[in-house]
Amino acid sequence: MAYDAPYWRDQLSLIEQKALLRKRFDVHSRSGVELVTNGEKLTNFASNDYLGLASHPEIVEALCTSARTYGVGSGASDVVSGHFQAHSDLEQKLARFTKRDKALLFSTGYMANLAVASAFANSRALLLQDKLNHASLIDGAKLSGARAQRYLHNNPASLGNYLAKLYDADKYDHCLVLSDGVFSMDGNVADISQLSEVCSSYTSLLAIDDAHGLGVLGEGGCGSVLSQGVSQEQCPLLIGTFGKAFGTFGAFVAGPEDLISYLEQVARPHIYTTALPPSLVDATSKSLSLIEAGDDLRTLLNQRITQFKEELSDSGFTLLDSQTAIQGVVLGDNQLALDAGAFLRARGFLVGVIRPPTVPQGSARLRITMSAAHNASDLSNLTQALKEFRRERMEA
Ligand SMILES: *Cc1c(COP(=O)(O)O)cnc(C)c1O
């Protein structure tokens, strides 16, 4: 036998036994928050399309018009011949939007995070990051080869303690500190202004991954960093993604001229990959204009968030301390979380069922995301169904 098939089958059944098997399904059509899969119609509470821009007609039009002009694929890496005027234009707009000198596009947020960690940390660096950071930052730390340590979740004092304990000027040239702006599974917002305080006492470079904050938080959707009044000097590196509130696809890193120019030279996930299609970049530019003018959409989104929290406030469910569009209902047990997801699905609601290793052991949960495209009755129907599940399965 060329390979040990029973071994891999055993590995797979171990995953299944722990109720950790992930199952995909095919979406056959989508209209706003409605999905159709195998004839089943579902209201989608499992997407990060917070402003409903993924199917916005102006963005769709921008994509089609650009594709007719430039074709589909960019054809090469940004550093060879894949970089179009559209890319330069969007990078400039993003620099203005984030109040930073310069921005560099990446194909995905995952790659942007691998790039930041491996470009700004090496064996002469200490890398500290929040315990609940996104997997791409955790993987980036491994790739960097730096001495890495995770500090207590959203705890600047814990960061300070590790810096005091581990930072040794003979061993390290500098420290890179990484945090999500909005934590992707808990929905709480990092205390960025305190993190930057702590970083300022050491030679530490602070990078914030604002995948879930940009477009959603603050005036004009400026995100978690600017809405806390934190400047480029205090938080030099800002990572953003387009797959969430922007409703498109791709990512960027913005910051001071010298840091971003350096990143452009050394970031392997930028150099050794095909550039984003120009049509997608033009669609993202359109999305950025809608985001900047989108305070009405953010008001709608905030109404839905408030409604969700109010309707479940005395339901007995454990909600997380989140004021954002990411709301977690922690159930603990993996199978109970799966059952709750299936119960809601049978009633026409799609929610995220999140299990370890995405969240810590024993904290399996439903991850429910709000969108400006949900209406009040979409939401009250969902909270009713959740309460029904609780009565039938948790209180019986
Ligand atoms: C989604 C996400 C990413 C990855 O972005 P992609 O563009 O989807 O690869 C990175 N960081 C955080 C915090 C995220 O939630």
XYZ file of C-alpha atoms and ligand atoms in Angstrom:
411
model
C 0.000 0.000 0.000
C 1.357 3.402 -0.939
C 0.041 5.070 2.180
C -1.473 3.943 5.465
C -5.187 4.490 4.744
C -6.493 3.029 8.065
C -4.332 5.520 9.946
C -5.979 8.493 8.244
C -9.448 6.959 8.619
C -8.773 6.620 12.366
C -7.672 10.238 12.553
C -10.901 11.280 10.886
C -13.081 9.172 13.152
C -11.344 10.639 16.222
C -12.490 14.065 15.060
C -15.994 12.727 14.522
C -16.146 11.081 17.976
C -15.428 14.413 19.651
C -18.343 15.996 17.727
C -15.781 18.173 15.942
C -16.441 17.176 12.348
C -17.072 20.227 10.172
C -19.730 19.862 7.493
C -20.060 22.136 4.492
C -23.181 22.591 2.430
C -23.827 24.136 -0.953
C -25.559 27.482 -1.179
C -27.633 27.493 -4.359
C -28.813 31.067 -4.305
C -28.601 34.153 -2.143
C -30.586 37.337 -1.876
C -29.529 39.634 0.962
C -29.783 37.626 4.186
C -31.809 34.827 2.532
C -29.969 31.702 1.390
C -31.321 28.692 -0.457
C -29.621 25.334 -0.015
C -31.146 22.111 -1.397
C -34.537 23.766 -1.582
C -34.235 24.858 2.057
C -34.684 28.611 2.647
C -32.577 30.019 5.485
C -32.173 33.427 7.100
C -28.438 33.896 7.416
C -27.097 34.816 10.863
C -23.713 33.243 10.162
C -22.132 35.732 7.783
C -19.781 38.641 8.431
C -21.551 40.792 5.835
C -22.427 43.286 8.582
C -23.682 46.072 6.354
C -25.338 43.928 3.690
C -22.845 45.156 1.071
C -21.990 41.716 -0.380
C -24.938 41.966 -2.749
C -25.122 45.756 -3.094
C -26.056 46.595 -6.723
C -23.483 49.404 -7.052
C -20.678 47.096 -5.934
C -21.833 44.336 -8.273
C -21.947 46.878 -11.105
C -18.434 48.166 -10.305
C -17.123 44.595 -10.435
C -18.802 43.808 -13.766
C -17.775 47.062 -15.453
C -14.172 46.614 -14.391
C -14.091 42.954 -15.474
C -15.353 43.964 -18.928
C -12.480 46.447 -19.185
C -9.602 44.522 -17.578
C -10.707 40.874 -17.736
C -10.859 38.630 -14.721
C -7.492 37.417 -13.460
C -4.690 39.878 -12.662
C -2.280 37.457 -14.331
C 0.720 37.788 -12.019
C 2.035 38.868 -8.673
C 1.826 42.537 -7.727
C 5.602 42.795 -8.113
C 5.611 41.373 -11.659
C 2.722 42.646 -13.788
C -0.383 42.126 -11.674
C -0.494 45.616 -10.147
C -3.050 47.818 -11.962
C -4.079 51.451 -11.532
C -7.073 50.091 -9.574
C -4.684 48.664 -6.951
C -2.806 51.961 -6.537
C -6.065 53.909 -6.289
C -7.479 51.644 -3.601
C -4.219 51.682 -1.612
C -4.327 55.480 -1.582
C -7.970 55.555 -0.533
C -7.270 53.078 2.267
C -4.370 55.173 3.550
C -6.697 58.190 3.730
C -9.506 56.146 5.319
C -7.237 54.773 8.066
C -5.315 58.065 8.516
C -2.055 56.297 7.784
C 0.777 57.143 5.361
C 0.523 54.125 3.126
C -1.384 50.894 2.544
C -0.442 47.613 0.878
C -2.993 45.160 -0.536
C -2.999 41.433 0.212
C -5.103 38.631 -1.231
C -6.574 37.607 2.126
C -6.467 38.654 5.752
C -4.901 35.318 6.594
C -1.982 36.151 4.310
C -1.733 39.747 5.564
C -1.335 38.440 9.109
C 1.288 35.858 8.133
C 3.110 38.707 6.386
C 3.011 41.121 9.327
C 4.184 38.532 11.848
C 6.984 37.162 9.687
C 8.164 40.540 8.372
C 8.242 42.335 11.722
C 9.413 39.493 13.950
C 12.289 37.029 13.624
C 14.623 35.151 15.951
C 15.841 38.533 17.297
C 12.298 39.557 18.253
C 9.861 38.850 21.029
C 6.281 38.392 19.823
C 3.425 38.876 22.274
C -0.201 38.398 21.386
C -3.661 38.115 22.878
C -4.695 34.611 23.861
C -7.902 34.867 21.797
C -6.356 36.270 18.622
C -7.457 34.963 15.239
C -5.801 31.738 14.047
C -3.913 33.595 11.312
C -1.995 35.641 13.906
C -1.218 32.491 15.893
C 0.059 30.828 12.703
C 1.997 33.955 11.774
C 3.836 33.777 15.083
C 4.935 30.201 14.316
C 6.086 31.178 10.855
C 8.114 34.117 12.184
C 10.414 31.967 14.305
C 10.238 34.588 17.069
C 10.041 33.754 20.758
C 6.252 33.922 21.103
C 4.016 34.272 24.123
C 0.260 34.805 24.459
C -0.919 37.211 27.164
C -4.239 37.033 29.016
C -7.232 37.960 26.913
C -7.738 41.714 26.484
C -5.484 42.346 29.451
C -2.914 45.128 28.909
C -1.525 44.530 32.432
C -0.748 40.926 31.492
C 1.020 42.211 28.360
C 3.019 44.591 30.580
C 3.991 41.744 32.925
C 5.265 39.584 30.083
C 7.188 42.491 28.597
C 8.802 43.197 31.957
C 9.643 39.533 32.456
C 10.748 38.481 28.969
C 12.100 41.581 27.295
C 15.858 41.316 27.297
C 17.675 43.962 25.246
C 20.656 41.633 24.700
C 18.488 38.909 23.230
C 15.930 40.932 21.314
C 16.051 43.923 19.003
C 12.392 44.708 19.485
C 8.974 43.346 20.369
C 5.935 42.894 18.136
C 2.550 43.025 19.855
C -0.471 41.663 17.994
C -4.150 41.901 18.843
C -7.503 41.594 17.154
C -9.386 44.924 17.294
C -12.733 43.159 17.677
C -12.342 39.552 18.822
C -13.854 37.342 16.160
C -15.522 34.749 18.392
C -16.419 36.884 21.432
C -17.265 40.200 19.791
C -15.611 42.350 22.462
C -13.314 45.235 21.543
C -9.630 45.361 22.510
C -8.472 48.116 24.836
C -6.182 49.506 22.164
C -5.395 52.741 23.889
C -4.101 50.862 26.969
C -2.197 48.382 24.795
C -0.452 51.287 23.084
C 0.405 52.796 26.491
C 2.090 49.555 27.537
C 3.909 49.283 24.211
C 5.272 52.810 24.531
C 7.344 51.830 27.583
C 9.284 49.245 25.568
C 10.601 49.112 21.997
C 7.351 47.556 20.892
C 5.538 47.712 17.622
C 1.759 47.402 18.005
C -0.287 45.836 15.193
C -4.086 45.644 15.312
C -6.095 43.290 13.118
C -9.378 45.149 12.682
C -11.127 42.600 10.455
C -14.404 43.028 12.367
C -14.118 46.701 13.318
C -13.444 48.544 10.057
C -16.645 49.606 8.366
C -18.673 48.873 11.469
C -17.342 50.856 14.433
C -16.931 54.599 14.769
C -17.826 57.536 12.602
C -17.577 56.742 8.909
C -16.817 53.142 9.886
C -13.274 54.165 10.882
C -12.860 51.060 13.061
C -11.682 50.170 16.534
C -8.326 51.957 16.389
C -9.388 55.436 15.252
C -12.608 55.328 17.285
C -10.445 54.957 20.401
C -8.452 58.002 19.320
C -5.271 55.954 18.748
C -2.860 57.500 16.232
C -0.497 55.942 13.689
C 2.377 56.713 16.028
C 0.758 54.788 18.905
C -0.463 51.877 16.789
C 1.723 51.802 13.688
C 0.267 48.751 11.925
C -3.385 48.309 11.048
C -4.653 45.227 9.247
C -8.032 45.248 7.537
C -9.961 42.691 5.506
C -12.573 43.129 2.775
C -14.431 39.854 3.299
C -16.488 41.191 6.195
C -18.168 44.622 6.370
C -16.760 45.560 2.942
C -18.686 42.671 1.411
C -15.941 41.830 -1.107
C -12.648 39.940 -0.752
C -9.023 40.763 0.016
C -7.099 42.604 2.703
C -4.561 45.329 3.428
C -1.987 46.525 5.916
C -1.659 50.274 6.544
C 0.949 52.224 8.469
C 3.949 54.560 8.344
C 5.718 54.967 4.982
C 8.936 53.211 6.025
C 7.228 50.196 7.606
C 4.877 49.595 4.679
C 7.668 50.069 2.130
C 9.695 47.495 4.053
C 6.712 45.120 4.181
C 6.302 45.454 0.416
C 9.910 44.307 -0.063
C 9.933 41.327 2.278
C 6.380 39.999 2.681
C 6.380 36.612 0.978
C 2.559 36.354 1.063
C 2.559 39.539 -1.027
C 5.395 38.682 -3.406
C 4.741 35.017 -4.123
C 1.065 35.140 -4.924
C -1.132 36.401 -7.724
C -2.427 39.941 -7.192
C -6.114 40.513 -6.471
C -8.192 40.746 -9.668
C -8.534 44.431 -10.650
C -12.323 44.068 -10.859
C -12.462 42.970 -7.244
C -10.296 45.927 -6.302
C -12.635 48.334 -8.130
C -15.595 46.710 -6.365
C -13.819 47.232 -3.036
C -13.190 50.917 -3.871
C -16.928 51.334 -4.416
C -17.581 49.516 -1.163
C -15.213 51.858 0.685
C -17.199 54.895 -0.528
C -20.446 53.282 0.625
C -18.873 52.496 4.006
C -17.665 56.065 4.519
C -21.164 57.362 3.726
C -22.843 54.509 5.583
C -23.778 55.901 9.010
C -27.432 54.955 8.251
C -26.432 51.342 7.729
C -24.473 51.356 10.983
C -27.500 52.806 12.803
C -29.658 49.951 11.467
C -27.035 47.414 12.514
C -26.872 48.870 16.017
C -30.663 48.663 16.329
C -30.493 44.944 15.567
C -27.690 44.403 18.098
C -29.679 46.178 20.819
C -32.811 44.207 19.938
C -30.949 40.882 20.165
C -29.503 41.657 23.577
C -32.841 42.927 24.893
C -34.857 39.960 23.650
C -32.483 37.478 25.254
C -31.675 39.458 28.393
C -33.743 37.361 30.813
C -33.825 34.152 28.772
C -31.300 32.312 30.942
C -28.780 32.022 28.091
C -25.179 33.015 28.733
C -24.466 35.949 26.423
C -20.988 37.385 26.043
C -20.013 40.913 26.933
C -20.226 42.202 23.364
C -21.691 45.417 21.961
C -20.781 44.489 18.395
C -22.478 42.550 15.611
C -20.813 39.358 16.862
C -22.981 37.807 19.556
C -22.095 34.504 21.184
C -24.495 32.210 23.006
C -22.209 29.925 25.002
C -23.551 26.394 25.483
C -20.326 24.674 26.603
C -20.871 21.173 25.278
C -19.949 20.462 21.630
C -22.937 18.198 20.991
C -25.389 20.617 22.624
C -24.075 23.379 20.362
C -24.502 21.145 17.311
C -28.038 20.258 18.414
C -28.928 23.917 18.889
C -27.565 24.728 15.421
C -29.641 21.877 13.911
C -32.757 22.948 15.825
C -32.473 26.495 14.465
C -31.676 25.236 10.985
C -34.867 23.139 10.970
C -36.738 26.375 11.701
C -35.065 28.300 8.896
C -32.135 30.029 10.641
C -28.465 29.592 9.868
C -26.104 30.396 12.751
C -22.448 29.600 13.334
C -21.763 26.573 15.535
C -18.297 27.168 16.897
C -16.329 24.453 18.676
C -12.728 23.935 19.801
C -10.060 24.581 18.641
C -11.657 27.781 17.304
C -12.816 28.550 20.875
C -11.404 27.188 24.170
C -12.434 23.674 25.326
C -15.810 23.675 27.068
C -16.981 26.926 25.488
C -18.714 25.652 22.343
C -21.222 28.229 21.251
C -23.563 29.634 18.695
C -21.975 32.584 16.948
C -24.772 34.806 15.773
C -23.945 37.783 13.588
C -26.254 40.698 12.912
C -26.464 42.612 9.670
C -28.008 45.921 8.684
C -29.880 43.797 6.126
C -31.824 41.905 8.825
C -35.207 43.349 9.715
C -36.731 43.387 13.189
C -38.919 40.340 12.552
C -35.986 38.239 11.220
C -34.426 38.817 14.580
C -37.441 38.294 16.822
C -38.193 35.029 14.997
C -34.649 33.902 15.762
C -34.752 34.826 19.446
C -38.131 33.027 19.788
C -36.639 29.867 18.320
C -33.636 30.117 20.655
C -35.942 30.369 23.662
C -37.914 27.377 22.380
C -34.689 25.334 22.172
C -33.870 26.277 25.720
C -37.303 25.211 27.022
C -37.233 21.903 25.142
C -33.623 20.885 25.543
C -32.046 22.685 28.474
C -34.818 23.117 31.009
C -36.725 19.866 30.512
C -11.611 36.731 8.991
C -10.436 37.154 9.757
C -9.172 37.132 9.188
C -8.908 36.500 7.848
O -9.327 37.309 6.812
P -9.595 36.654 5.385
O -9.563 37.797 4.444
O -10.930 35.999 5.489
O -8.499 35.660 5.155
C -8.116 37.662 9.894
N -8.307 38.158 11.146
C -9.505 38.158 11.745
C -9.640 38.725 13.116
C -10.596 37.643 11.074
O -11.775 37.602 11.669
